[in-house]
Coordinates of C-alpha atoms and ligand atoms in Angstrom, one line a residue:
M289 CA 23.6 -4.7 14.8
S290 CA 20.8 -2.5 13.1
M291 CA 19.7 -2.9 9.2
I292 CA 16.2 -0.7 8.9
K293 CA 18.4 2.4 9.3
I294 CA 16.0 4.1 11.9
E295 CA 17.3 7.9 12.0
A296 CA 16.5 8.5 15.4
R297 CA 17.4 5.0 16.8
N298 CA 17.2 4.5 20.4
N299 CA 21.2 2.7 20.4
E300 CA 21.6 3.0 23.8
F301 CA 18.3 0.4 24.5
L302 CA 17.9 -1.2 21.3
D303 CA 21.2 -2.9 21.3
S304 CA 20.5 -4.9 24.9
D305 CA 20.3 -8.4 24.7
E306 CA 16.7 -8.3 26.0
D307 CA 13.7 -6.4 25.6
S308 CA 10.0 -7.4 26.2
L309 CA 7.4 -5.9 23.3
Y310 CA 4.9 -6.6 25.5
H311 CA 1.7 -5.6 23.6
L312 CA 2.6 -7.8 20.7
G313 CA 3.3 -10.7 23.4
L314 CA 7.1 -11.1 21.6
K315 CA 10.0 -11.1 23.7
K316 CA 13.8 -10.4 22.1
T317 CA 16.3 -13.0 24.1
P318 CA 19.9 -14.1 22.4
Q319 CA 18.1 -17.6 22.2
R320 CA 14.7 -16.3 20.6
L321 CA 16.3 -13.6 18.5
H322 CA 17.1 -16.2 15.5
Q323 CA 13.5 -17.2 15.5
L324 CA 12.2 -13.6 15.1
Q325 CA 14.8 -12.8 12.3
E326 CA 13.2 -16.1 10.6
M327 CA 9.9 -14.9 11.0
F328 CA 9.8 -11.3 10.6
G329 CA 13.4 -10.9 8.3
G330 CA 11.7 -10.5 4.7
V331 CA 9.2 -8.2 5.9
K332 CA 8.9 -4.8 3.5
Y333 CA 5.8 -3.2 4.0
V334 CA 4.1 -3.0 7.1
C335 CA 0.4 -2.5 6.5
M336 CA -1.8 -1.3 10.0
G337 CA -5.2 -0.2 10.5
G338 CA -7.3 -0.1 13.3
S339 CA -9.3 -3.0 13.3
P340 CA -8.1 -6.5 14.3
E341 CA -10.6 -8.2 11.6
R342 CA -9.5 -6.2 8.8
A343 CA -5.9 -6.6 9.4
M344 CA -6.9 -10.5 9.1
T345 CA -9.0 -9.7 5.9
F346 CA -6.3 -7.8 4.5
G347 CA -3.6 -10.3 5.3
N348 CA -5.9 -13.2 3.6
K349 CA -6.7 -10.7 0.5
A350 CA -2.7 -10.1 0.1
A351 CA -2.2 -13.9 -0.1
V352 CA -4.8 -14.5 -2.7
E353 CA -4.0 -11.5 -5.0
L354 CA -0.3 -12.0 -4.4
G355 CA -0.1 -15.8 -4.8
I356 CA 1.4 -16.3 -1.3
P357 CA 0.6 -19.6 0.2
K358 CA -1.3 -19.4 3.5
S359 CA -2.1 -22.3 5.5
E360 CA -5.4 -24.4 5.4
G361 CA -8.3 -22.1 7.1
G362 CA -6.3 -18.9 6.5
I363 CA -3.5 -16.7 8.4
Q364 CA -2.6 -17.1 11.7
A365 CA -2.0 -14.7 14.4
I366 CA 1.2 -14.1 16.0
G367 CA 2.2 -13.2 19.5
K368 CA -0.6 -12.4 21.5
T369 CA -3.9 -11.4 20.5
E370 CA -5.4 -9.3 23.5
R371 CA -4.8 -5.7 22.2
C372 CA -3.9 -6.1 18.2
H373 CA -3.9 -9.1 16.0
M374 CA -0.7 -9.1 13.9
F375 CA 0.2 -11.5 10.7
V376 CA 2.9 -12.4 8.3
V377 CA 1.9 -12.6 4.4
G378 CA 5.4 -13.1 2.1
P379 CA 7.0 -9.8 2.7
I380 CA 3.5 -7.8 4.5
L381 CA 3.2 -7.7 8.3
S382 CA -0.6 -7.0 8.6
I383 CA -1.0 -5.3 12.0
S384 CA -4.1 -3.5 13.8
H385 CA -3.0 -0.8 16.0
G386 CA -6.3 0.6 17.5
M387 CA -8.5 3.8 17.7
G388 CA -6.3 6.9 18.3
M389 CA -2.9 8.5 18.5
P390 CA -1.9 6.6 21.8
S391 CA -2.7 2.9 21.2
L392 CA -1.0 3.4 17.5
S393 CA 2.1 4.9 19.1
I394 CA 2.8 1.7 21.0
F395 CA 2.6 -0.3 18.3
L396 CA 4.7 1.9 16.2
H397 CA 7.4 1.7 18.7
E398 CA 7.2 -2.2 19.0
V399 CA 6.8 -2.9 15.9
T400 CA 9.9 -0.6 14.5
K401 CA 11.9 -2.8 17.3
L402 CA 10.5 -5.9 16.1
L403 CA 11.6 -4.9 12.6
D404 CA 15.1 -3.7 14.1
Y405 CA 16.0 -6.8 16.0
S406 CA 15.0 -9.0 12.9
G407 CA 17.3 -7.3 10.6
C408 CA 14.7 -5.9 8.2
T409 CA 15.9 -3.5 5.5
D410 CA 14.0 -1.0 3.1
V411 CA 10.6 -1.3 5.0
K412 CA 7.3 0.8 4.2
F413 CA 4.9 1.8 6.7
I414 CA 1.2 2.1 5.2
R415 CA -1.6 2.8 7.2
I416 CA -4.8 1.5 5.6
G417 CA -7.8 3.2 7.8
T418 CA -11.5 4.5 7.5
S419 CA -12.2 8.4 7.9
G420 CA -14.6 11.2 7.6
G421 CA -14.2 12.5 3.9
V422 CA -14.4 16.1 3.4
G423 CA -15.9 16.9 0.1
V424 CA -15.6 13.3 -1.1
E425 CA -18.4 10.5 -0.6
G426 CA -18.1 7.6 1.0
G427 CA -16.2 5.0 -0.4
T428 CA -13.4 7.3 -2.2
V429 CA -10.2 6.5 -1.0
V430 CA -8.0 9.5 0.0
I431 CA -4.0 9.4 0.1
T432 CA -2.6 11.6 2.4
E433 CA -0.6 14.4 1.2
N434 CA 0.5 16.0 4.5
A435 CA -1.2 15.0 8.1
I436 CA -2.3 18.3 10.1
N437 CA -3.0 18.6 13.5
A438 CA -6.3 19.9 14.7
K439 CA -5.2 23.1 14.9
L440 CA -4.4 23.0 11.1
E441 CA -0.6 22.7 11.7
P442 CA 1.6 20.3 9.8
T443 CA 2.8 19.2 13.0
H444 CA 2.5 16.4 15.8
T445 CA 2.9 18.0 20.0
K446 CA 3.8 15.5 22.4
T447 CA 4.2 16.2 25.9
M448 CA 7.3 14.7 27.4
L449 CA 8.6 15.1 30.8
G450 CA 6.0 17.9 31.3
E451 CA 7.5 19.4 28.1
D452 CA 6.0 19.7 24.8
H453 CA 7.8 18.3 22.0
T454 CA 6.9 19.2 18.5
F455 CA 7.6 17.2 15.5
P456 CA 7.0 17.9 11.8
T457 CA 4.5 15.8 9.8
Q458 CA 5.1 15.7 6.0
L459 CA 4.6 12.1 4.4
N460 CA 6.6 10.4 1.8
G461 CA 5.5 12.2 -1.3
P462 CA 6.6 9.9 -4.0
L463 CA 5.1 6.8 -2.0
A464 CA 2.1 8.8 -2.0
L465 CA 1.7 9.0 -5.9
D466 CA 2.9 5.9 -6.2
L467 CA 0.1 4.8 -4.2
L468 CA -2.5 7.2 -6.3
A469 CA -1.1 5.5 -9.7
A470 CA -2.1 2.1 -8.1
S471 CA -5.6 3.2 -7.5
E472 CA -6.6 1.3 -11.2
G473 CA -10.6 2.4 -11.3
I474 CA -11.2 3.0 -7.7
E475 CA -12.1 6.5 -6.9
T476 CA -9.2 8.0 -5.3
V477 CA -7.9 11.4 -4.1
I478 CA -4.8 12.8 -2.9
G479 CA -5.1 15.7 0.1
N480 CA -4.5 16.6 3.6
T481 CA -5.8 14.4 6.6
M482 CA -6.6 15.9 9.7
G483 CA -5.8 14.0 12.5
T484 CA -7.8 14.7 16.1
D485 CA -7.8 13.1 19.2
D486 CA -11.5 12.5 19.2
F487 CA -14.2 11.3 16.8
Y488 CA -17.0 13.5 18.4
E489 CA -16.4 17.2 19.2
G490 CA -12.5 16.7 18.2
Q491 CA -14.2 16.2 15.0
G492 CA -17.0 18.8 14.8
R493 CA -19.9 16.3 15.2
R494 CA -23.0 17.4 16.7
D495 CA -24.2 14.2 17.9
G496 CA -22.4 13.1 20.6
A497 CA -24.0 12.5 24.0
L498 CA -22.7 16.0 25.5
K499 CA -24.3 19.4 24.0
P500 CA -21.6 20.8 21.8
P501 CA -20.3 24.1 22.5
Y502 CA -20.5 25.5 19.0
S503 CA -23.2 25.8 16.7
I504 CA -24.3 23.9 13.5
Q505 CA -22.9 27.2 11.5
D506 CA -20.1 26.9 13.6
R507 CA -19.8 23.0 12.2
M508 CA -20.2 23.9 8.9
E509 CA -18.3 26.8 8.5
F510 CA -15.1 25.0 9.9
L511 CA -15.3 22.0 7.8
Q512 CA -15.8 24.3 4.7
K513 CA -12.9 26.4 5.6
I514 CA -10.8 22.9 6.3
H515 CA -11.7 22.1 3.0
D516 CA -11.0 25.3 1.1
Q517 CA -8.4 27.1 2.3
A518 CA -6.3 23.7 4.2
G519 CA -7.0 21.4 1.4
V520 CA -8.5 18.8 4.1
R521 CA -10.1 15.8 2.3
N522 CA -10.3 13.6 5.3
I523 CA -10.6 13.4 9.0
E524 CA -9.2 10.4 11.5
M525 CA -7.7 9.8 14.6
E526 CA -4.0 8.6 14.1
S527 CA -2.5 10.6 10.8
T528 CA -0.2 13.3 12.8
E529 CA 1.1 10.6 15.4
F530 CA 1.9 8.2 12.5
A531 CA 3.5 10.8 10.0
A532 CA 5.3 12.3 13.1
F533 CA 6.8 8.7 13.8
C534 CA 7.9 7.8 10.2
N535 CA 9.9 11.3 9.9
R536 CA 11.8 11.0 13.1
A537 CA 12.1 7.3 12.5
G538 CA 13.3 7.8 8.4
I539 CA 11.0 5.3 7.3
P540 CA 9.2 5.9 4.3
G541 CA 5.3 6.3 5.1
A542 CA 1.8 6.7 3.8
I543 CA -1.8 7.0 4.6
V544 CA -4.8 5.0 2.6
C545 CA -7.7 5.9 4.5
V546 CA -11.4 5.4 2.8
A547 CA -14.3 8.1 3.5
L548 CA -17.2 6.3 5.7
L549 CA -19.1 9.2 4.7
N550 CA -18.8 12.9 3.4
R551 CA -18.9 15.1 6.6
L552 CA -20.3 18.2 4.4
K553 CA -23.2 16.4 4.5
G554 CA -23.8 14.9 7.8
D555 CA -22.1 13.2 11.0
Q556 CA -24.0 9.6 11.2
V557 CA -22.3 6.9 9.7
E558 CA -24.9 5.6 7.4
A559 CA -23.3 3.0 5.3
S560 CA -25.1 -0.8 5.7
P561 CA -22.5 -3.1 6.7
E562 CA -22.1 -4.5 2.9
Q563 CA -21.2 -1.1 1.9
L564 CA -18.6 -0.6 4.8
T565 CA -17.1 -4.0 3.4
Q566 CA -17.0 -2.8 0.0
Y567 CA -15.5 0.6 1.4
S568 CA -12.7 -0.9 3.5
D569 CA -11.9 -3.1 0.2
N570 CA -11.3 -0.1 -1.7
A571 CA -8.8 1.1 0.4
Q572 CA -6.9 -2.3 0.9
T573 CA -7.3 -3.1 -3.0
V574 CA -5.2 0.4 -3.7
V575 CA -2.4 -1.1 -1.1
I576 CA -2.6 -4.2 -2.8
N577 CA -2.0 -2.9 -6.1
F578 CA 0.9 -0.8 -5.3
I579 CA 2.5 -3.7 -3.6
R580 CA 1.9 -6.2 -6.5
K581 CA 3.4 -3.3 -8.8
H582 CA 6.5 -2.6 -6.6
L583 CA 7.5 -6.3 -6.5
G584 CA 7.3 -6.7 -10.2
R585 CA 4.3 -8.8 -10.1
Ligands
LIG199 C1 -11.4 6.3 11.8 O1 -11.9 5.2 12.5 C2 -11.7 4.9 13.8 C3 -12.9 5.6 14.5 O2 -13.9 5.1 14.4 C4 -10.7 6.1 14.3 O3 -9.3 4.9 14.8 C5 -9.9 6.1 13.1 O4 -9.0 7.0 12.8
LIG200 N1 -13.5 7.7 11.6 C1 -13.1 8.8 12.0 O1 -12.0 9.1 12.6 N2 -14.0 9.6 11.5 C2 -15.1 9.1 10.8 O2 -15.6 10.3 10.2 C3 -15.1 7.8 10.3 C4 -14.2 7.3 10.6

């Protein structure tokens, strides 16, 4: 019986007794169902980002900031850690999803199934990531209004059985505004996010290994155009898949990404390790502030 209210729920499969959540290293069986429900049933916020290290940092930081007890030595990863790191801290599930849409998609499906089996209710998905800012400086947090694809359309297209299927990529407006209101002194803007399938040429960089088929002027004109005409404030590699999935599932979703650099000024990420740590802390802090307020603490 589903509690999470997945709109396009795959009843035919999800109601069967057994499921191997292969990439998470977890299984649903009649014997283990109760254990999954005990472990994950209280999850209300799924916080996901690319890197396993950041998933752990976020979990530990959330525990400290929200006063949630953790075991000595810090939080422990659940399941197998070959493909992702996943932690539960009170009502938060912190998980890494790797880089790019194919990797993200796998974890969106398996985490959503896990929450469905665990009987979760009222869950929100928040992607906490990194990005290239467009007209915003490194360290600025960008909350996504709408995700748009690399052709500047508010849609995400997936090829299934040889045919294209296109889904809308609007995100949850009230949730984005609540996150913006939780920025509390951290430089934060709201704007559109361009989701691409590549870090280099797909994002108009000229510092890849191959000679790009566009000029410096083409690059600059495109970045200026997406800033001025499409309201794009950052570019990353997961937003359209994430938004399309949340829409299909009927799960409120938000994207909170820090800019590592301003792409109107260059292509290389030149921030120091200390600055990069501070930058990713900015995005995490906005989300923790939001969760604290939302929990009424
Ligand atoms: C942001 O950072 C990663 C590439 O460096 C990618 O996952 C993304 O969206
Ligand atoms: N992640 C991206 O996808 N692009 C950037 O420019 C920085 C981080």
